[in-house]
PDB file of C-alpha atoms in Angstrom:
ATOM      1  CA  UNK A 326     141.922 118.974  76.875  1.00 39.00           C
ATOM      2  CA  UNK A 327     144.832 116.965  75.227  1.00 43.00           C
ATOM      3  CA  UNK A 328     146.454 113.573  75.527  1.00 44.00           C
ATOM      4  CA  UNK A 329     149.422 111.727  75.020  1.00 43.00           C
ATOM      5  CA  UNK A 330     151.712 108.986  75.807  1.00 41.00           C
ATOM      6  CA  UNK A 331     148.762 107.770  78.145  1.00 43.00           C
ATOM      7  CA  UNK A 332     148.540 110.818  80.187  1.00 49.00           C
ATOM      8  CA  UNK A 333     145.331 113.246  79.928  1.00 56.00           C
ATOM      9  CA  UNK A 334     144.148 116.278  80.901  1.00 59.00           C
ATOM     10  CA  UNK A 335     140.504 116.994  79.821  1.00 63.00           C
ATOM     11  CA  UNK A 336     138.222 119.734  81.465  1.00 66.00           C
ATOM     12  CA  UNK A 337     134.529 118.919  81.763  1.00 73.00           C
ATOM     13  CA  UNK A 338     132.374 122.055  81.886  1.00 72.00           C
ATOM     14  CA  UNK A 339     134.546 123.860  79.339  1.00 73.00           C
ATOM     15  CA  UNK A 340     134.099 120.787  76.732  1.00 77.00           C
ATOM     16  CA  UNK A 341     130.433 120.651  77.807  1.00 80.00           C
ATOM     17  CA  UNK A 342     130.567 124.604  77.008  1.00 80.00           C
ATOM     18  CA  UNK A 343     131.523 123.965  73.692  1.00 83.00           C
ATOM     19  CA  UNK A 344     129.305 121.642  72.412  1.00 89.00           C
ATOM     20  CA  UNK A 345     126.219 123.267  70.119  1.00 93.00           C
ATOM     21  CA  UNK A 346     123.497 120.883  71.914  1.00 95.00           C
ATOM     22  CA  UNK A 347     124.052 117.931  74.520  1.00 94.00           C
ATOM     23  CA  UNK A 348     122.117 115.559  76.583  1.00 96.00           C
ATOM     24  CA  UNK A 349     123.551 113.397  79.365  1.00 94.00           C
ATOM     25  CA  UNK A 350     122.393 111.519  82.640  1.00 95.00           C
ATOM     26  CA  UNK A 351     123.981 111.427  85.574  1.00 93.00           C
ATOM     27  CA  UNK A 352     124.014 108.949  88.917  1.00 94.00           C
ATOM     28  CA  UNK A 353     125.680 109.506  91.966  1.00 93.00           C
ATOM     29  CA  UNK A 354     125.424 107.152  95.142  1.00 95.00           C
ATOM     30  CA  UNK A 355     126.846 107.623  98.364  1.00 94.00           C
ATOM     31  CA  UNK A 356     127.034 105.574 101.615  1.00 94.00           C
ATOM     32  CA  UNK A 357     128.310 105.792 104.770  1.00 90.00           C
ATOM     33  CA  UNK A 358     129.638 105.655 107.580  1.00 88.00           C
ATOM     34  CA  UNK A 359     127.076 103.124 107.931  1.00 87.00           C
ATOM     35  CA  UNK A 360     124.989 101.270 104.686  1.00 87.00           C
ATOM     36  CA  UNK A 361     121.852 102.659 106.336  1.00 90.00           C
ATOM     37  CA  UNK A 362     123.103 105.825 105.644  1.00 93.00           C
ATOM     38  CA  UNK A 363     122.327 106.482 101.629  1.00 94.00           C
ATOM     39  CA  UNK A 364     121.924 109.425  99.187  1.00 95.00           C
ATOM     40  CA  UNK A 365     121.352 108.279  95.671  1.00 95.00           C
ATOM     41  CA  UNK A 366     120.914 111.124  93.002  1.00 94.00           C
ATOM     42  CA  UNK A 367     119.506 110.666  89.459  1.00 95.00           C
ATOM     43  CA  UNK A 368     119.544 113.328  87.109  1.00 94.00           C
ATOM     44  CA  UNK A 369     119.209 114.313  83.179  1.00 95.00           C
ATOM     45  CA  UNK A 370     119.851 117.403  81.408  1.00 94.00           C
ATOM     46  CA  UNK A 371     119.630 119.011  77.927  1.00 95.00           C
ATOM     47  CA  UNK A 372     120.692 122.055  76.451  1.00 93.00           C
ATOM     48  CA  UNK A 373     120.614 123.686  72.778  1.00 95.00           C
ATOM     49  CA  UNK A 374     123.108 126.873  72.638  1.00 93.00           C
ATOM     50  CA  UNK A 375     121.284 128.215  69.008  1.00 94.00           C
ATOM     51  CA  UNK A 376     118.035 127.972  70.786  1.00 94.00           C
ATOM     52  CA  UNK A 377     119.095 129.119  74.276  1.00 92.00           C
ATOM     53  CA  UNK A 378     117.523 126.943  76.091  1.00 93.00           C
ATOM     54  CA  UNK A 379     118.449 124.162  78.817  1.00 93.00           C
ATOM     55  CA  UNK A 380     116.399 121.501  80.503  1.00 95.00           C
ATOM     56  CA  UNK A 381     117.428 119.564  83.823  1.00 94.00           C
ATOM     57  CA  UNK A 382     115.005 117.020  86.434  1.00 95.00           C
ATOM     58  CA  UNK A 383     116.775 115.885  89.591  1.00 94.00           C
ATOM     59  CA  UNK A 384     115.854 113.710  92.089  1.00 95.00           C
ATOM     60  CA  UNK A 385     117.320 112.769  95.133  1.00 94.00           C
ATOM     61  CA  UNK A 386     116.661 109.743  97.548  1.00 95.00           C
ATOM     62  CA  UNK A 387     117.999 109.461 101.109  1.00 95.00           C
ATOM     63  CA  UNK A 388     118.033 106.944 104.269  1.00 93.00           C
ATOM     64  CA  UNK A 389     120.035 107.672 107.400  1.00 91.00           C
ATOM     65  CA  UNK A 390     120.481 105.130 110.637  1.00 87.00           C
ATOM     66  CA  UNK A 391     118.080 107.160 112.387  1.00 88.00           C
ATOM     67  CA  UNK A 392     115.076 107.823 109.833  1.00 88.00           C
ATOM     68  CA  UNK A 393     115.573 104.413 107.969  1.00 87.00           C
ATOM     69  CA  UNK A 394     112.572 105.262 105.784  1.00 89.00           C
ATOM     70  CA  UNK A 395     113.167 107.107 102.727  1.00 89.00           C
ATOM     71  CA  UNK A 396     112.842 110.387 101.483  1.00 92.00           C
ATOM     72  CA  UNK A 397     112.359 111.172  97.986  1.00 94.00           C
ATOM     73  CA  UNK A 398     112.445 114.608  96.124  1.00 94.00           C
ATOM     74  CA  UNK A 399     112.039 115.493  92.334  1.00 94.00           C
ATOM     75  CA  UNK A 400     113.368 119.090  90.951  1.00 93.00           C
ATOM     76  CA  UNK A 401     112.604 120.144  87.654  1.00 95.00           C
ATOM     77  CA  UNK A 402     114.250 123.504  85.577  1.00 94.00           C
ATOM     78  CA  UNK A 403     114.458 125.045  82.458  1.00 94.00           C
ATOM     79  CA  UNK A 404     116.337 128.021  81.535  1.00 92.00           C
ATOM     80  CA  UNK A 405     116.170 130.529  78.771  1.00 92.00           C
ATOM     81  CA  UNK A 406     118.101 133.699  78.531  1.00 88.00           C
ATOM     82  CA  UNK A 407     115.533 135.724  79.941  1.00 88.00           C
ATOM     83  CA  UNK A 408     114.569 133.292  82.877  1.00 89.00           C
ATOM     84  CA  UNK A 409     114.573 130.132  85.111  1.00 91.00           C
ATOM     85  CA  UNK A 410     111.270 127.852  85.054  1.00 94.00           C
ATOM     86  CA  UNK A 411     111.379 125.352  88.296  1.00 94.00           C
ATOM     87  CA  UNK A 412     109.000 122.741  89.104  1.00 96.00           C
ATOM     88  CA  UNK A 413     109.239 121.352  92.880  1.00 92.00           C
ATOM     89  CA  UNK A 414     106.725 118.731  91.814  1.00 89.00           C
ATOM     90  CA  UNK A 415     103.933 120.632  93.045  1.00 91.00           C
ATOM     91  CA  UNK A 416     104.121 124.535  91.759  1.00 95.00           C
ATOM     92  CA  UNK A 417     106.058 126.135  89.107  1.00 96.00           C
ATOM     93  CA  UNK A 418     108.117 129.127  89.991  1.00 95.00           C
ATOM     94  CA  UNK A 419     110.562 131.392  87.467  1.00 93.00           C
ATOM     95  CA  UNK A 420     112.622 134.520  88.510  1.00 90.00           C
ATOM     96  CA  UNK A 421     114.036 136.776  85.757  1.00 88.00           C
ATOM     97  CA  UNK A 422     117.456 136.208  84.790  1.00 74.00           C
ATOM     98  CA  UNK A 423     120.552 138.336  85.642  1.00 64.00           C
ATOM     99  CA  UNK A 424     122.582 139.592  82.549  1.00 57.00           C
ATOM    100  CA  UNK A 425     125.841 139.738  85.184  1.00 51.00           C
ATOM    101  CA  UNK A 426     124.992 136.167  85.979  1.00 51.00           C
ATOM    102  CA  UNK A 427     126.108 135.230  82.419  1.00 50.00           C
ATOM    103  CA  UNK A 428     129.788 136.495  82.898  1.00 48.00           C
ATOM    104  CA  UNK A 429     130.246 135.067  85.960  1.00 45.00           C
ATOM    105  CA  UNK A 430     128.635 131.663  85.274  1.00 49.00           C
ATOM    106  CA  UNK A 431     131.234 131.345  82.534  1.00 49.00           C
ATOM    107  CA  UNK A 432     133.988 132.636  84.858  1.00 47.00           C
ATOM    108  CA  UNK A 433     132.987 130.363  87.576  1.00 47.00           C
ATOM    109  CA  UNK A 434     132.408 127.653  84.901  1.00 50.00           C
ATOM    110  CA  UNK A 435     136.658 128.313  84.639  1.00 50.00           C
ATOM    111  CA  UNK A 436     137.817 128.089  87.810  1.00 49.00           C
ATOM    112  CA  UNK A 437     135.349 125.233  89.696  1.00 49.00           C
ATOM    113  CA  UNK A 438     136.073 122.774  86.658  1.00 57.00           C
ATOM    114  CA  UNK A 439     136.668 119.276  86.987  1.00 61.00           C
ATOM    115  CA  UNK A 440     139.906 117.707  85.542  1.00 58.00           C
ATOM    116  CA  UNK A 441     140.858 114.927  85.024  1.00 58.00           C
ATOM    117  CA  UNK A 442     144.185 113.883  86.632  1.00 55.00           C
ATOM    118  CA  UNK A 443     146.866 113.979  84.229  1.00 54.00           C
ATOM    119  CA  UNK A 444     149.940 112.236  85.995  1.00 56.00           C
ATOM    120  CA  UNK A 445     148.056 109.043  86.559  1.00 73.00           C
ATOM    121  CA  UNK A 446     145.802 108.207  83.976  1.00 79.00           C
ATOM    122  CA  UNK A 447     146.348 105.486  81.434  1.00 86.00           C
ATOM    123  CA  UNK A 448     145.016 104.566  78.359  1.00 87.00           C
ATOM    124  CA  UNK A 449     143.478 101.367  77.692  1.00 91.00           C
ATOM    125  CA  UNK A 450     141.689 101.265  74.814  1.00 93.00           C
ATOM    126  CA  UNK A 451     138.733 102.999  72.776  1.00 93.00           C
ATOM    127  CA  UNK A 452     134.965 103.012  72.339  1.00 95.00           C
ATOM    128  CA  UNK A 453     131.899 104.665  70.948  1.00 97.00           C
ATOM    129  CA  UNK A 454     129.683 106.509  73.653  1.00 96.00           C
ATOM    130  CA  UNK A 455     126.715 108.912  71.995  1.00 95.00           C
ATOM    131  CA  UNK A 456     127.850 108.216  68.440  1.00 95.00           C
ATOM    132  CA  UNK A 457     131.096 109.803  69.143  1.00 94.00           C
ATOM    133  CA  UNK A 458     134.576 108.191  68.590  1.00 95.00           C
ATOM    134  CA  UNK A 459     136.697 107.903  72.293  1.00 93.00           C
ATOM    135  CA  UNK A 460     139.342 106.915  73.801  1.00 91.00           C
ATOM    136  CA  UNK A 461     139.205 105.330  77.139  1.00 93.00           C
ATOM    137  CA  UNK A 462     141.187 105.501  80.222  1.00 90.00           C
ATOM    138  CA  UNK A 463     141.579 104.617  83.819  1.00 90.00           C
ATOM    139  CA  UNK A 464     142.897 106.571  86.809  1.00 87.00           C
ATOM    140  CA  UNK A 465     142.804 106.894  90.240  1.00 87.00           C
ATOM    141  CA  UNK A 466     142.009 110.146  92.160  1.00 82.00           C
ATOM    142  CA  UNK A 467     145.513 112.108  93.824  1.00 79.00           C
ATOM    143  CA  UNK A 468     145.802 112.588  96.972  1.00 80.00           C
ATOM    144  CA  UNK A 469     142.124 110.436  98.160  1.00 81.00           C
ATOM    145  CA  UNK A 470     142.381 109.750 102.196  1.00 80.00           C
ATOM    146  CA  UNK A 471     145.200 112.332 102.396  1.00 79.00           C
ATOM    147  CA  UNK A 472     143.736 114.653 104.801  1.00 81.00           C
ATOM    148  CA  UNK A 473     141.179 112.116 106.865  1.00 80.00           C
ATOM    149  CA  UNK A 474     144.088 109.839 107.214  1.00 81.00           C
ATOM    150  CA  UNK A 475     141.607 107.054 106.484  1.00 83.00           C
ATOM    151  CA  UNK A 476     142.172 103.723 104.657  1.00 91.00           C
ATOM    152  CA  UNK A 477     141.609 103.711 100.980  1.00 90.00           C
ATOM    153  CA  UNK A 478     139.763 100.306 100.065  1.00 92.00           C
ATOM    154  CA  UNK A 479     138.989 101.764  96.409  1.00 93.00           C
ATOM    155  CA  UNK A 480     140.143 104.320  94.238  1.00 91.00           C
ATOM    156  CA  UNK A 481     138.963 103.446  90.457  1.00 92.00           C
ATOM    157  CA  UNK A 482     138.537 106.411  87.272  1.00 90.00           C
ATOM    158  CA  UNK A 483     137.458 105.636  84.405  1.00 91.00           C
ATOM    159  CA  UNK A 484     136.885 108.508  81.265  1.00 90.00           C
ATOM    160  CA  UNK A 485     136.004 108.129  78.005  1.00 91.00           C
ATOM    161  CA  UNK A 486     137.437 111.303  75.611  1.00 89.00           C
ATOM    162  CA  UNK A 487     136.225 112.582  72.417  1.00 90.00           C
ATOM    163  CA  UNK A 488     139.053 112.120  69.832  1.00 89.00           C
ATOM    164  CA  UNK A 489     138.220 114.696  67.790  1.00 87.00           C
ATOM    165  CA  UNK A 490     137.408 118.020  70.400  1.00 83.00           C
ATOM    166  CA  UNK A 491     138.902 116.517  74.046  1.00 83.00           C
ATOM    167  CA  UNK A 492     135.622 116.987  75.857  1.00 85.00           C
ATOM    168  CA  UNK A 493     134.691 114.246  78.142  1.00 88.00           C
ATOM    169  CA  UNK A 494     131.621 112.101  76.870  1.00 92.00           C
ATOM    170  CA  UNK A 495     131.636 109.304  80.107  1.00 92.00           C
ATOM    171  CA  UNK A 496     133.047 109.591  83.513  1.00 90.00           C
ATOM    172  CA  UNK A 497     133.113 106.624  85.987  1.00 93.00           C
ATOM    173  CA  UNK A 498     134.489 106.916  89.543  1.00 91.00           C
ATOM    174  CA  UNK A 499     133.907 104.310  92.386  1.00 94.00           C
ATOM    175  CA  UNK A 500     135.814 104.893  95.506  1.00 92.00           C
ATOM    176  CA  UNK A 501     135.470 103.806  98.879  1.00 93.00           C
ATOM    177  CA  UNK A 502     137.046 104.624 102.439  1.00 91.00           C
ATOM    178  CA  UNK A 503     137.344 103.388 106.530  1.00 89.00           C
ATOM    179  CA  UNK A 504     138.651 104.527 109.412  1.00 82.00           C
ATOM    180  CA  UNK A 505     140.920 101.736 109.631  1.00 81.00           C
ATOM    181  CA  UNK A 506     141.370  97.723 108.548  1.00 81.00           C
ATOM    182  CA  UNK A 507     139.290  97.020 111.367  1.00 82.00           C
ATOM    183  CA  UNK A 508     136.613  99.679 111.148  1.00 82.00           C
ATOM    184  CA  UNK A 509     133.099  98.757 110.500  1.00 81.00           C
ATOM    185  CA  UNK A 510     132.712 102.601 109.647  1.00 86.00           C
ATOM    186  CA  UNK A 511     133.134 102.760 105.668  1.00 89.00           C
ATOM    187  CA  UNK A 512     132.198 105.497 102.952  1.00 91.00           C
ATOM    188  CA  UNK A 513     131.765 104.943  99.417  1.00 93.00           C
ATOM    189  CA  UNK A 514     131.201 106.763  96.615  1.00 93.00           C
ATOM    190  CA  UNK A 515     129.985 105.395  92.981  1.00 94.00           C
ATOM    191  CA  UNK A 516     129.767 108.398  90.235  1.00 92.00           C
ATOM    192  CA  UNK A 517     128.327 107.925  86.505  1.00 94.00           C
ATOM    193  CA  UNK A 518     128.111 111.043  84.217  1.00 92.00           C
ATOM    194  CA  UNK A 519     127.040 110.176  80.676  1.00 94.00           C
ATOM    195  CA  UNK A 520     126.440 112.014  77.692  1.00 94.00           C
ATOM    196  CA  UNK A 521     123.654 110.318  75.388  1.00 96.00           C
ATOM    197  CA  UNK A 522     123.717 112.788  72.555  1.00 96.00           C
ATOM    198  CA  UNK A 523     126.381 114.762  71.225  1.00 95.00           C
ATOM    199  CA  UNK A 524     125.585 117.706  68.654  1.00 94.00           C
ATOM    200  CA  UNK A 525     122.586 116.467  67.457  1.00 95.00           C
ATOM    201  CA  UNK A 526     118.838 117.869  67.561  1.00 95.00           C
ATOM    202  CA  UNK A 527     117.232 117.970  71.156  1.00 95.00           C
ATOM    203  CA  UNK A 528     113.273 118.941  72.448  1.00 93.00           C
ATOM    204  CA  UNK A 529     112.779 121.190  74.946  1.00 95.00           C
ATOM    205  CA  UNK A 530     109.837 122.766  75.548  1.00 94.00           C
ATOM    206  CA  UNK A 531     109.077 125.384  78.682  1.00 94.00           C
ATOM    207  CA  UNK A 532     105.722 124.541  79.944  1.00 95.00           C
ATOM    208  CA  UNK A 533     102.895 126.471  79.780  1.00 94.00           C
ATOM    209  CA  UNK A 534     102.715 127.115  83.314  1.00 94.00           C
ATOM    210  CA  UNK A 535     105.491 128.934  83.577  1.00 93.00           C
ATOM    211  CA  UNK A 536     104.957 132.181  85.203  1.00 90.00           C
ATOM    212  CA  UNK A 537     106.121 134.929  83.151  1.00 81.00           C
TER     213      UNK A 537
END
């Protein structure tokens, strides 16, 4: 990643690729087209590259219009390099990992990245997020309502990037979209992804249970 003169660019899985050990949290809620209709996802992850291993939980809670009561599922995983441990909250299963799977995880990790736009984005100050010295900027996402043709109420960035590396430690986006001005149809989207530890020691443990 690299930035100047208020523009950025600044990959996020290759910066999170080259970080020795991580945690982070993410939140994603969507809605729409009506409010009854709602996904909210929660999640949390760790890894430690010396120690080859990564944790992740993930749960996700949904209404719709026409099953207003809500649904609510928990997934739990931890990966080593010689398997994947998951926990559907009420059985562990693991399958054997793939050495291929390696090589084209990081080639896939390459190519399905998420950028940052770099013709729009403007600095506005910096901040401190997991220990680590960033600067901040705002943006707003190319192109949104392009295709669909629909209105574009909102259409707010923001990113916070390490000064020293260019990996992205906190990424913001709330957006929101209608038919029309007089549509009572309207999708939104509010995004948080958050690192809470940079390079510094993390715990994970593979449970017991486990299957071999």
């Amino acid at each position: 990643g690299g930035a100047s003169a208020g523009t950025l660019s600044a990959p996020l899985i290759q910066g999170m690729a080259g970080l020795d050990s991580y945690e982070f949290r993410i939140s994603a809620v969507t809605v729409g087209p009506n409010s009854a209709d709602r996904s909210e996802v929660t999640a949390t992850g760790a890894a430690d590259k010396a120690a080859e291993l990564r944790h992740q939980s993930m749960t996700t809670t949904s209404t719709s219009a026409d099953d207003p009561e809500a649904s609510t599922s928990t997934t739990e995983s931890w990966i080593t390099s010689d398997l994947t441990c998951s926990f559907d909250g009420e059985e562990y299963s693991s399958e054997m990992a793939n050495p291929i799977g390696t090589d084209f995880g990081s080639l896939l990790s390459g190519v399905f990245d998420i950028v940052i736009p770099d013709s729009n984005s403007q600095k506005v100050g910096g901040d401190t997020i997991a220990g680590v010295s960033a600067d901040h900027y705002t943006f707003s996402i190319k192109g949104l309502g392009a295709d669909s043709g629909w209105l574009v109420d909102t259409n707010e960035g923001e990113v916070w990037v390490a000064k020293d590396g260019g990996y992205v430690l906190k990424y913001v986006v709330n957006v929101s979209m209608r038919a029309d001005a007089q549509s009572s149809e309207m999708y939104t989207l509010q995004l948080t992804l958050e690192f809470t530890s940079v390079n510094q020691p993390v715990s994970i443990q593979v449970p017991a249970a486990c299957p071999a």
